[in-house]
Coordinates of C-alpha atoms in Angstrom, one line a residue:
M1266 CA 137.5 88.0 128.5
M1267 CA 138.2 88.6 124.7
S1268 CA 141.6 88.8 123.9
P1269 CA 143.1 91.7 121.9
I1270 CA 143.5 89.7 118.8
G1271 CA 139.9 88.6 119.0
F1272 CA 138.8 92.0 119.8
L1273 CA 140.7 93.5 116.9
G1274 CA 139.3 90.8 114.6
L1275 CA 136.0 91.5 115.5
R1276 CA 136.3 95.3 114.8
V1277 CA 137.7 94.7 111.4
G1278 CA 134.6 92.2 110.6
Q1279 CA 132.3 95.2 111.7
I1280 CA 134.1 97.7 109.5
R1281 CA 134.2 95.4 106.7
S1282 CA 130.4 94.9 106.9
L1283 CA 129.8 98.5 107.3
V1284 CA 131.9 99.3 104.0
K1285 CA 129.8 96.6 102.2
W1286 CA 126.5 98.0 103.3
V1287 CA 127.6 101.5 102.4
G1288 CA 128.9 100.4 99.1
I1289 CA 125.6 98.5 98.0
V1290 CA 122.8 100.4 100.1
V1291 CA 123.7 104.1 99.4
P1292 CA 123.7 103.7 95.6
M1293 CA 120.5 101.5 95.7
A1294 CA 118.9 104.4 97.9
C1295 CA 119.9 107.1 95.7
I1296 CA 118.4 105.2 92.7
V1297 CA 115.1 104.9 94.6
G1298 CA 114.9 108.2 95.8
S1299 CA 115.4 109.5 92.3
L1300 CA 112.7 107.2 90.9
C1301 CA 110.3 108.4 93.8
A1302 CA 111.1 112.0 92.8
L1303 CA 110.0 111.2 89.2
F1304 CA 107.0 109.5 90.7
L1305 CA 106.1 112.5 92.8
W1306 CA 106.7 114.7 89.8
G1307 CA 104.4 112.6 87.7
L1308 CA 101.7 112.2 90.4
D1309 CA 101.6 116.1 90.7
R1310 CA 101.4 116.5 87.0
A1311 CA 98.7 114.1 86.8
T1312 CA 96.7 115.4 89.8
Q1313 CA 97.0 119.1 88.0
A1314 CA 95.7 117.5 84.6
R1315 CA 92.6 116.0 86.4
F1316 CA 91.6 119.4 88.0
E1317 CA 92.3 121.0 84.7
Y1318 CA 90.2 118.4 82.7
P1319 CA 87.5 117.1 84.8
W1320 CA 86.3 114.7 81.9
L1321 CA 89.3 112.5 82.7
I1322 CA 87.4 110.7 85.3
Y1323 CA 85.4 109.1 82.6
G1324 CA 88.5 107.1 81.6
M1325 CA 88.3 105.6 84.7
P1326 CA 86.8 102.3 83.5
V1327 CA 89.2 101.9 80.6
A1328 CA 92.2 102.7 82.5
G1329 CA 91.2 100.1 85.3
F1330 CA 90.7 97.3 82.8
L1331 CA 93.9 98.0 81.0
M1332 CA 96.1 98.1 83.9
V1333 CA 94.7 94.8 85.4
L1334 CA 94.8 93.2 81.9
A1335 CA 98.7 94.4 81.7
Y1336 CA 99.4 92.7 85.1
Q1337 CA 97.7 89.7 84.2
H1338 CA 99.6 89.4 80.9
F1339 CA 103.0 90.8 81.8
G1340 CA 103.1 91.5 85.4
R1341 CA 102.8 87.9 86.9
S1342 CA 104.2 87.9 90.4
A1343 CA 104.5 91.8 90.6
E1344 CA 100.8 91.7 91.2
G1345 CA 101.7 90.7 94.7
G1346 CA 102.8 94.3 95.5
N1347 CA 103.6 95.1 99.2
N1348 CA 102.8 91.7 100.5
L1349 CA 105.2 90.1 98.0
I1350 CA 108.0 92.2 99.4
V1351 CA 107.0 91.3 103.1
E1352 CA 106.8 87.6 102.1
Q1353 CA 110.2 87.7 100.5
I1354 CA 111.9 89.4 103.5
H1355 CA 110.3 86.6 105.7
E1356 CA 111.0 83.7 103.3
P1357 CA 113.4 84.6 100.6
G1358 CA 112.5 82.7 97.3
G1359 CA 112.3 84.0 93.8
G1360 CA 113.0 87.5 95.0
V1361 CA 111.0 90.5 93.7
P1362 CA 110.7 91.1 89.9
L1363 CA 112.5 94.3 88.5
R1364 CA 109.5 95.1 86.5
M1365 CA 107.6 95.7 89.4
A1366 CA 109.2 99.2 89.6
P1367 CA 107.9 100.4 86.1
F1368 CA 104.4 98.7 86.5
I1369 CA 103.6 100.3 89.7
L1370 CA 105.0 103.7 89.0
I1371 CA 103.0 104.0 85.7
T1372 CA 99.7 102.5 87.1
T1373 CA 99.9 104.4 90.1
V1374 CA 100.0 107.7 88.1
L1375 CA 97.3 106.7 85.8
T1376 CA 95.0 105.9 88.8
H1377 CA 95.4 109.5 89.9
L1378 CA 95.0 110.8 86.4
V1379 CA 91.6 109.5 86.1
G1380 CA 90.6 110.1 89.7
G1381 CA 91.0 106.9 91.8
S1382 CA 91.3 107.4 95.4
A1383 CA 94.6 105.9 96.2
G1384 CA 98.1 106.9 97.9
R1385 CA 101.6 106.7 97.2
E1386 CA 103.4 104.6 99.9
G1387 CA 102.5 101.6 98.3
T1388 CA 104.3 102.7 95.0
A1389 CA 107.4 103.9 97.0
V1390 CA 107.7 100.8 99.0
Q1391 CA 107.3 98.5 95.8
L1392 CA 109.9 100.7 94.0
G1393 CA 112.5 100.5 96.8
G1394 CA 111.8 96.4 97.1
S1395 CA 112.0 95.9 93.4
I1396 CA 115.4 97.8 93.0
A1397 CA 116.8 96.4 96.3
S1398 CA 116.1 93.0 95.0
A1399 CA 117.8 93.6 91.7
F1400 CA 121.0 94.6 93.7
G1401 CA 120.7 91.5 95.7
R1402 CA 120.9 89.7 92.3
T1403 CA 123.8 91.7 90.9
F1404 CA 125.9 91.4 93.8
N1405 CA 125.0 87.6 94.4
L1406 CA 123.9 88.3 98.1
S1407 CA 123.3 85.4 100.5
P1408 CA 119.6 85.1 101.4
V1409 CA 120.3 86.9 104.8
D1410 CA 121.7 89.9 103.1
V1411 CA 118.8 90.2 100.6
R1412 CA 116.4 90.1 103.5
I1413 CA 118.5 93.2 105.0
L1414 CA 118.7 94.7 101.6
L1415 CA 114.9 94.6 100.9
M1416 CA 114.3 96.1 104.3
A1417 CA 116.5 99.0 103.3
G1418 CA 114.7 99.3 100.1
I1419 CA 111.5 99.8 102.0
A1420 CA 113.3 102.3 104.2
A1421 CA 114.5 104.2 101.0
G1422 CA 111.2 104.3 99.6
F1423 CA 109.2 105.3 102.5
G1424 CA 111.8 107.9 103.7
A1425 CA 112.0 109.5 100.3
V1426 CA 108.3 109.7 99.5
F1427 CA 107.2 111.4 102.8
G1428 CA 110.1 113.4 103.7
T1429 CA 110.6 111.5 106.9
P1430 CA 114.0 109.4 107.1
I1431 CA 113.9 108.5 110.6
A1432 CA 110.3 107.3 110.6
G1433 CA 111.2 105.4 107.1
A1434 CA 114.0 103.5 108.8
I1435 CA 111.9 102.6 111.7
F1436 CA 108.9 101.6 109.6
A1437 CA 111.0 99.2 107.5
L1438 CA 112.3 97.5 110.8
E1439 CA 108.9 97.4 112.4
V1440 CA 106.2 96.5 109.8
L1441 CA 107.3 93.0 109.0
T1442 CA 106.3 91.5 112.5
I1443 CA 103.8 92.8 114.8
G1444 CA 105.2 93.5 118.1
R1445 CA 108.8 92.7 117.1
M1446 CA 111.6 94.8 115.8
Q1447 CA 114.0 93.6 113.4
Y1448 CA 117.2 95.1 114.5
E1449 CA 119.6 93.2 112.3
A1450 CA 119.0 95.8 109.4
L1451 CA 119.3 98.9 111.8
L1452 CA 122.2 100.7 110.3
P1453 CA 121.3 99.8 106.5
C1454 CA 117.9 100.9 106.9
L1455 CA 118.9 104.3 108.3
M1456 CA 121.4 104.9 105.5
A1457 CA 118.9 103.9 103.0
A1458 CA 116.3 106.3 104.3
I1459 CA 118.7 109.1 104.5
A1460 CA 120.1 108.5 101.1
G1461 CA 116.7 108.0 99.5
D1462 CA 115.3 111.3 101.2
W1463 CA 118.4 113.4 100.2
S1464 CA 118.3 112.1 96.5
C1465 CA 114.7 112.9 96.2
H1466 CA 115.2 116.6 97.6
A1467 CA 118.3 116.9 95.3
W1468 CA 115.8 116.8 92.3
G1469 CA 113.9 119.6 93.6
I1470 CA 111.0 117.8 95.1
E1471 CA 109.4 119.4 98.0
H1472 CA 106.9 117.9 100.4
T1473 CA 103.6 119.5 101.8
H1474 CA 104.3 121.0 105.2
Y1475 CA 101.7 120.4 108.0
A1476 CA 101.8 122.5 110.9
I1477 CA 100.1 122.3 114.3
N1478 CA 99.7 125.9 115.9
Y1479 CA 98.5 125.0 119.1
L1480 CA 100.9 126.4 121.9
A1481 CA 102.8 127.9 119.0
N1482 CA 102.4 131.3 120.7
A1483 CA 103.0 130.0 124.1
G1484 CA 106.4 131.4 124.2
E1485 CA 109.8 130.0 123.9
N1486 CA 110.1 128.5 127.1
T1487 CA 107.0 126.4 126.8
G1488 CA 109.2 123.1 127.0
F1489 CA 107.5 119.9 128.0
H1490 CA 103.7 120.5 128.1
L1491 CA 100.9 118.2 129.7
N1492 CA 97.3 118.9 130.1
A1493 CA 95.4 116.2 132.2
L1494 CA 92.0 116.9 130.6
L1495 CA 93.5 117.1 127.1
L1496 CA 95.4 114.0 127.8
L1497 CA 92.2 112.3 128.6
K1498 CA 90.6 113.7 125.3
V1499 CA 93.6 112.5 123.3
G1500 CA 93.3 108.9 125.0
I1501 CA 89.5 108.9 123.9
A1502 CA 90.5 110.0 120.2
G1503 CA 93.5 107.2 120.1
V1504 CA 90.8 104.7 120.9
A1505 CA 88.4 105.8 118.2
F1506 CA 91.5 106.0 115.7
G1507 CA 92.0 102.5 116.4
L1508 CA 88.6 101.1 115.7
A1509 CA 88.7 103.3 112.6
A1510 CA 92.1 101.5 111.5
R1511 CA 90.5 98.4 112.1
F1512 CA 87.3 99.2 110.0
F1513 CA 89.2 100.5 107.2
S1514 CA 91.4 97.2 107.1
E1515 CA 88.5 94.7 107.6
F1516 CA 86.3 96.7 105.1
S1517 CA 88.9 96.7 102.5
H1518 CA 89.2 92.8 102.9
L1519 CA 85.6 92.3 102.8
V1520 CA 85.2 94.7 99.5
S1521 CA 88.2 93.0 97.9
A1522 CA 86.5 89.4 98.6
A1523 CA 83.1 90.7 97.3
F1524 CA 84.4 91.8 94.0
K1525 CA 86.3 88.4 93.5
M1526 CA 82.9 86.6 94.3
V1527 CA 80.8 88.9 92.0
C1528 CA 83.4 89.1 89.1
P1529 CA 85.5 86.3 88.7
Y1530 CA 87.2 88.0 85.7
A1531 CA 89.8 90.3 87.3
P1532 CA 90.0 93.1 84.6
L1533 CA 86.4 93.9 84.8
R1534 CA 86.3 94.6 88.6
P1535 CA 87.9 98.1 88.2
V1536 CA 85.1 98.7 85.5
I1537 CA 82.3 97.8 88.2
A1538 CA 84.2 100.0 90.8
S1539 CA 84.5 103.2 88.3
A1540 CA 80.8 103.0 87.9
I1541 CA 80.4 103.0 91.4
L1542 CA 82.8 105.8 92.2
I1543 CA 81.6 108.0 89.3
G1544 CA 78.0 107.3 90.7
L1545 CA 79.1 108.5 94.3
V1546 CA 80.6 111.6 92.7
Y1547 CA 77.3 112.5 91.2
A1548 CA 75.2 111.5 94.1
L1549 CA 77.3 113.8 96.5
G1550 CA 77.8 116.5 94.1
T1551 CA 81.5 116.7 94.8
R1552 CA 85.0 115.4 93.6
E1553 CA 86.6 116.1 96.7
Y1554 CA 87.2 112.5 97.8
L1555 CA 89.0 111.5 94.5
G1556 CA 93.0 111.5 94.3
L1557 CA 95.2 112.0 97.0
G1558 CA 93.2 114.8 98.9
V1559 CA 96.3 116.6 99.9
W1560 CA 95.3 119.8 97.8
S1561 CA 92.7 121.2 95.7
P1562 CA 92.1 124.4 93.9
N1563 CA 88.8 124.8 95.1
P1564 CA 89.1 126.1 98.5
A1565 CA 85.8 124.6 99.6
D1566 CA 86.8 121.2 99.1
A1567 CA 88.1 118.9 102.0
T1568 CA 91.8 118.3 102.1
I1569 CA 94.4 117.3 104.6
A1570 CA 95.8 120.7 104.8
G1571 CA 92.2 122.1 105.3
F1572 CA 91.6 119.6 108.5
F1573 CA 94.5 121.6 110.3
H1574 CA 92.8 125.0 109.9
P1575 CA 91.4 126.0 113.4
G1576 CA 87.5 126.8 112.9
H1577 CA 87.3 124.1 110.2
V1578 CA 84.7 121.5 110.9
D1579 CA 83.9 118.5 109.0
Q1580 CA 82.0 115.5 110.4
W1581 CA 81.7 112.9 107.6
S1582 CA 84.8 113.3 105.1
W1583 CA 86.5 110.6 106.8
L1584 CA 83.8 108.0 106.1
W1585 CA 83.4 109.0 102.5
K1586 CA 87.0 109.0 102.0
T1587 CA 87.2 105.5 103.5
I1588 CA 84.4 104.5 101.0
F1589 CA 86.3 105.9 97.8
T1590 CA 89.6 104.5 99.0
V1591 CA 88.3 101.1 99.7
V1592 CA 86.4 100.6 96.4
T1593 CA 89.2 101.9 94.3
L1594 CA 92.0 99.8 95.7
S1595 CA 90.1 96.7 96.3
S1596 CA 88.9 96.4 92.8
G1597 CA 92.6 96.3 91.3
F1598 CA 93.5 100.1 90.9
K1599 CA 97.0 100.8 92.1
G1600 CA 98.6 102.9 94.7
G1601 CA 99.0 102.9 98.4
E1602 CA 96.6 103.3 101.3
V1603 CA 98.7 105.5 103.5
T1604 CA 98.0 108.9 101.9
P1605 CA 94.2 108.2 102.0
L1606 CA 94.7 107.0 105.7
F1607 CA 96.3 110.4 106.4
F1608 CA 93.4 112.1 105.0
I1609 CA 91.1 109.7 106.9
G1610 CA 92.9 110.2 110.2
A1611 CA 93.2 114.1 109.9
A1612 CA 89.5 114.3 108.9
L1613 CA 88.4 112.0 112.0
G1614 CA 90.7 114.1 114.3
N1615 CA 88.9 117.2 113.1
A1616 CA 85.6 115.8 113.9
L1617 CA 86.5 114.5 117.2
A1618 CA 88.0 117.9 118.1
Y1619 CA 84.7 119.4 117.6
V1620 CA 82.8 116.7 119.7
L1621 CA 85.5 116.8 122.5
G1622 CA 86.2 120.7 122.7
A1623 CA 89.7 119.9 121.6
P1624 CA 92.3 121.9 119.3
S1625 CA 91.3 120.9 115.8
D1626 CA 94.8 121.3 114.4
L1627 CA 96.3 119.2 117.4
F1628 CA 93.7 116.4 116.6
A1629 CA 94.0 116.6 112.9
G1630 CA 97.7 116.0 113.4
L1631 CA 97.2 113.2 115.9
G1632 CA 94.8 111.5 113.5
F1633 CA 97.1 111.9 110.8
V1634 CA 99.7 109.5 112.3
A1635 CA 97.7 107.4 114.7
L1636 CA 95.3 105.9 112.3
F1637 CA 98.4 104.9 110.2
A1638 CA 99.9 103.2 113.2
G1639 CA 96.6 101.4 113.8
A1640 CA 96.2 100.0 110.2
T1641 CA 99.9 99.1 109.9
N1642 CA 100.8 98.0 113.5
T1643 CA 103.8 100.3 113.4
P1644 CA 103.4 102.7 116.4
L1645 CA 106.9 103.6 116.8
A1646 CA 107.3 104.5 113.3
C1647 CA 104.2 106.6 113.2
M1648 CA 105.2 108.5 116.6
I1649 CA 108.6 109.5 115.0
M1650 CA 106.9 110.4 112.0
G1651 CA 104.6 112.9 113.9
I1652 CA 107.6 114.2 115.6
E1653 CA 109.4 114.7 112.4
L1654 CA 106.4 116.4 110.8
F1655 CA 105.0 118.5 113.7
G1656 CA 107.8 118.9 116.2
S1657 CA 108.6 117.6 119.6
L1658 CA 106.5 119.9 121.4
H1659 CA 103.4 117.4 121.2
A1660 CA 105.4 114.2 121.4
V1661 CA 103.4 113.1 124.4
Y1662 CA 100.1 113.4 122.9
I1663 CA 101.3 111.9 119.6
A1664 CA 102.8 108.9 121.6
V1665 CA 99.5 108.3 123.3
A1666 CA 97.4 108.5 120.3
C1667 CA 99.6 106.1 118.5
F1668 CA 100.0 103.6 121.0
L1669 CA 96.4 103.3 121.7
A1670 CA 95.4 103.1 118.2
Y1671 CA 97.9 100.5 117.6
L1672 CA 96.4 98.6 120.7
C1673 CA 92.5 98.9 119.7
S1674 CA 93.1 98.1 116.1
G1675 CA 93.3 94.5 117.1
H1676 CA 95.0 92.0 114.9
S1677 CA 94.3 93.4 111.6
S1678 CA 96.4 95.3 109.1
I1679 CA 96.3 96.5 105.5
Y1680 CA 99.3 94.1 104.9
M1681 CA 97.9 90.5 105.1
S1682 CA 101.5 89.1 105.1
Q1683 CA 102.5 90.9 108.1
R1684 CA 103.6 88.2 110.7
L1685 CA 102.2 88.3 114.6
G1686 CA 105.3 88.1 116.7
T1687 CA 103.8 89.1 120.0
P1688 CA 100.0 89.2 120.4
K1689 CA 98.7 92.7 121.5
T1690 CA 96.9 91.2 124.4
A1691 CA 98.2 88.3 127.0
S1692 CA 94.6 86.6 126.5
A1693 CA 95.2 86.2 122.7
H1694 CA 96.1 82.6 122.5
I1695 CA 97.7 82.6 118.8
P1696 CA 100.6 80.6 117.7
P1697 CA 103.9 82.7 117.0
D1698 CA 105.1 83.9 113.6
M1699 CA 101.4 83.6 111.8
S1700 CA 100.6 85.9 109.2
V1701 CA 97.7 88.1 109.5
R1702 CA 95.8 86.3 106.8
Q1703 CA 96.1 83.2 108.9
V1704 CA 95.0 85.0 112.0
R1705 CA 91.9 86.2 110.0
D1706 CA 91.0 82.6 108.9
L1707 CA 91.4 81.2 112.3
N1708 CA 89.0 84.1 113.6
V1709 CA 86.6 83.2 110.8
Q1710 CA 86.5 79.5 111.9
A1711 CA 86.2 80.3 115.6
F1712 CA 83.2 82.5 114.7
G1713 CA 81.6 79.7 112.5
D1714 CA 82.1 77.2 115.3
F1715 CA 80.5 79.6 117.7
V1716 CA 77.6 80.3 115.6
G1717 CA 77.2 76.6 115.0
R1718 CA 77.0 75.8 118.8
V1719 CA 74.6 78.7 119.3
R1720 CA 72.3 77.2 116.5
L1721 CA 72.4 73.8 117.8
R1722 CA 71.5 74.9 121.4
T1723 CA 68.8 76.9 120.2
A1724 CA 67.3 74.2 117.9
N1725 CA 67.6 71.7 120.8
S1726 CA 65.9 73.9 123.4
S1727 CA 62.9 74.4 120.9
L1728 CA 62.3 70.7 120.4
P1729 CA 59.6 68.9 122.3
K1730 CA 60.7 66.6 124.9
Q1731 CA 59.9 63.3 123.1
K1732 CA 62.8 61.6 121.3
V1733 CA 63.0 62.9 117.6
E1734 CA 66.0 62.3 115.2
F1735 CA 67.9 65.4 115.4
M1736 CA 71.3 65.1 113.9
A1737 CA 73.8 62.1 112.8
R1738 CA 76.5 61.7 115.4
H1739 CA 79.6 59.9 113.8
T1740 CA 82.8 58.5 115.0
L1741 CA 86.2 58.4 113.3
A1742 CA 87.5 55.0 112.5
L1743 CA 91.4 55.5 111.6
K1744 CA 93.5 53.6 109.4
E1745 CA 97.3 53.8 109.2
I1746 CA 98.4 54.5 105.4
G1747 CA 101.1 56.5 103.9
M1748 CA 101.7 58.9 101.1
V1749 CA 104.7 59.0 98.5
R1750 CA 105.7 62.0 96.4
I1751 CA 107.7 61.4 93.5
Y1752 CA 109.3 64.5 91.6
M1753 CA 110.2 64.6 88.1
K1754 CA 110.0 67.2 85.0
P1755 CA 106.8 66.9 82.6
R1756 CA 108.9 65.9 79.6
E1757 CA 110.7 62.9 81.2
K1758 CA 109.5 59.7 79.4
A1759 CA 109.0 56.2 80.7
V1760 CA 111.7 53.7 80.0
G1761 CA 110.7 50.9 77.8
T1762 CA 107.2 52.4 76.8
G1763 CA 108.0 53.9 73.3
N1764 CA 109.8 53.0 70.2
R1765 CA 112.4 54.7 67.9
L1766 CA 109.9 56.9 65.8
F1767 CA 107.8 58.0 68.9
G1768 CA 109.2 58.6 72.2
G1769 CA 108.0 56.8 75.3
K1770 CA 105.0 57.9 77.3
P1771 CA 105.1 60.6 79.9
L1772 CA 106.6 59.3 82.9
Y1773 CA 104.0 61.1 85.2
R1774 CA 101.1 59.3 83.2
E1775 CA 102.7 56.0 83.1
L1776 CA 103.2 55.9 86.9
V1777 CA 99.5 57.0 87.7
L1778 CA 98.4 54.3 85.3
Q1779 CA 100.7 51.6 86.9
A1780 CA 99.5 52.7 90.2
K1781 CA 95.9 52.1 89.2
A1782 CA 96.6 48.8 87.8
A1783 CA 98.1 48.0 91.1
G1784 CA 95.1 48.9 93.2
I1785 CA 96.7 52.0 94.9
I1786 CA 94.0 54.1 96.8
N1787 CA 94.6 57.5 95.2
A1788 CA 97.1 58.5 92.4
T1789 CA 97.4 62.0 91.1
A1790 CA 99.9 64.3 89.0
H1791 CA 100.3 67.9 90.0
H1792 CA 101.7 70.5 87.9
T1793 CA 103.8 73.2 89.9
H1794 CA 103.9 76.8 89.2
F1795 CA 107.2 78.1 90.6
G1796 CA 110.2 76.2 92.2
Y1797 CA 113.0 73.9 91.7
S1798 CA 114.1 70.2 92.4
N1799 CA 117.4 68.5 92.9
S1800 CA 119.3 71.7 93.5
G1801 CA 118.4 72.8 90.1
K1802 CA 117.6 76.6 89.0
L1803 CA 114.5 78.2 90.0
E1804 CA 111.7 77.7 87.3
D1805 CA 108.6 79.7 86.6
E1806 CA 105.4 78.7 85.1
G1807 CA 105.4 79.7 81.3
F1808 CA 102.6 82.3 80.6
E1809 CA 101.8 81.3 76.9
L1810 CA 104.0 78.2 76.5
S1811 CA 104.3 75.6 79.4
N1812 CA 107.9 75.2 81.0
A1813 CA 108.9 71.6 80.4
D1814 CA 111.6 72.2 83.0
L1815 CA 109.3 73.1 86.0
T1816 CA 108.9 70.2 88.6
M1817 CA 105.9 67.8 88.4
C1818 CA 104.8 65.9 91.4
V1819 CA 103.2 62.4 91.3
E1820 CA 101.4 61.6 94.5
L1821 CA 100.5 58.0 95.6
I1822 CA 98.3 57.3 98.7
A1823 CA 98.0 53.7 100.1
P1824 CA 99.3 51.3 102.9
R1825 CA 102.8 51.6 103.4
E1826 CA 103.3 48.0 102.4
E1827 CA 101.6 48.3 98.9
L1828 CA 103.7 51.7 98.5
E1829 CA 106.9 49.8 99.1
D1830 CA 106.0 47.0 96.7
F1831 CA 105.0 49.3 94.0
C1832 CA 108.3 51.1 94.2
R1833 CA 110.5 47.9 94.1
T1834 CA 108.3 46.6 91.3
H1835 CA 108.8 50.0 89.1
G1836 CA 112.4 50.7 90.3
D1837 CA 113.4 51.1 86.6
L1838 CA 110.7 54.0 86.4
L1839 CA 112.0 55.5 89.5
K1840 CA 115.7 55.6 89.3
R1841 CA 117.3 58.9 90.2
K1842 CA 113.9 60.4 91.2
V1843 CA 113.4 62.3 94.4
I1844 CA 110.8 60.1 96.3
I1845 CA 109.3 61.3 99.5
Y1846 CA 107.2 59.1 102.0
K1847 CA 105.2 60.7 104.5
H1848 CA 103.1 59.0 107.2
I1849 CA 99.2 59.9 107.2
E1850 CA 96.0 58.5 108.4
H1851 CA 92.8 57.6 106.6
W1852 CA 89.7 58.6 108.5
D1853 CA 86.4 56.7 107.8
L1854 CA 83.2 58.3 109.3
V1855 CA 80.7 55.7 110.9
G1856 CA 77.8 56.2 113.3
D1857 CA 73.9 56.4 113.3
A1858 CA 71.4 59.0 114.1
V1859 CA 71.0 60.1 117.9
T1860 CA 68.1 61.8 119.5
A1861 CA 68.0 65.7 120.5
D1862 CA 68.5 64.6 124.2
D1863 CA 72.0 63.1 123.3
A1864 CA 73.3 65.5 120.7
L1865 CA 74.9 67.8 123.1
K1866 CA 76.4 65.0 125.5
P1867 CA 80.2 64.7 125.1
K1868 CA 81.5 61.7 123.5
V1869 CA 85.0 60.3 123.3
V1870 CA 86.2 59.7 119.7
G1871 CA 89.2 58.0 118.5
R1872 CA 92.7 59.5 118.1
A1873 CA 92.9 62.0 115.3

């Protein structure tokens, strides 16, 4: 049992912690909310200008080229966007650069000005992460506190830009790791989301109101409502929302990879995307899939608000908006995915309502939040968002749609740095705390192995029975060796290799030359891009001029005895250097061709 003194000390510690977070989080969230207000105001003006001056879309190639070029020359790590913030929360390191805030604000407004199909959540989250990181550096917070502050920054940005503070707080706790909530930041995130939303409203910013009128006229005593047949239809729609969310995520990654493969020069990718988007505008004869899609001066255009109107039927807007958004964001234009996901979800819900014979406004609202839940793996946050936006009367339907969409979207996400805490199915044998990017790589590798086995069996079955040389079966011959890594700065000189007029040879070059003379198997020198050594300060790669203080690594591979002899022989060069030894194995492939009859027989190989 805790003593009174211990109990009192614990309470005092909690009060001190609360006072600290109030003093840091609330001012930070107010700044984030104010920046979000400025952003939303600029976004609204840019959208109005695009409608008033339709010719602005022809500036899309120039705008895309300039914004990607600016990020390359001045943005540096700010290019990482939302994924950088998630990575910094998981593994605090260099922090989120303050320049991310003005970069993402200006470039997102520019994207909407020229008609790019993008959202606003990415901008809000990056504004929050950038300002939060700056506060962490100002107050010299520990890595643990910086992690909590970054989560609070996400909550502030999300709550402010959508006007849903509770959902913003839960989103910041839930988005980092699939299947696991980050409760250590519960109160700071809630404070930040409320303060961010309040400060955004204080500047006179109002959010679009969406209403579900289903059961609105059923009377004041409707209370809890559940229709079994309607619930079944909601379940079917929830599965469809999850599959659509997975399609959006995977299609985004596929198109992004295609742009990089087709056009290695990044600033030209949005130019290509602009040509595609403008071509689609003329092919479809409409501009309704450009921009946010929240409103339009043309009543015939598909908008989010329009999908909630009873009697409005739209079968394919969800697919066209998906294409426009993926092409825009995958090429390098800036903005978020969430508002387009709201559009896609509401449009798909409207289409499903027509097919299933369900209320169109209810299903538009369900798609609005459920598709977002599947694409970001945040079902609780999206359920709460649905209740905040549409009221608690439809809470059961909202929960069913969000949870099923989350389950059916698989281990995919629009955020590649999101970690997998708990697999969605017990049969998924995935190591814990892997990122979505690593999970996708494992799936690609597994699919490649499966295709290889199928091809092998097909080829074997088609061969004649006589013995034919089919493939080469090799075994591994293993050899114990080691690797030494030596860390230094590029400007360090080798002792005794120069004269008074000219300095000595660079140490890393001299070590590689001496290793070659000593018969070392492999010797290389690696430039690093970011980091520190010997507890020094963090160094970043110079953009125009090389950074002579950045750490360099010389790597030697040879049998351990040879490495030990090398270090002893050249001890004068290696004094006061960080030297790391690691045991590795050298694999040598040996073997001859085998026949088709033997190709599929199992064979025991050496230890790997």
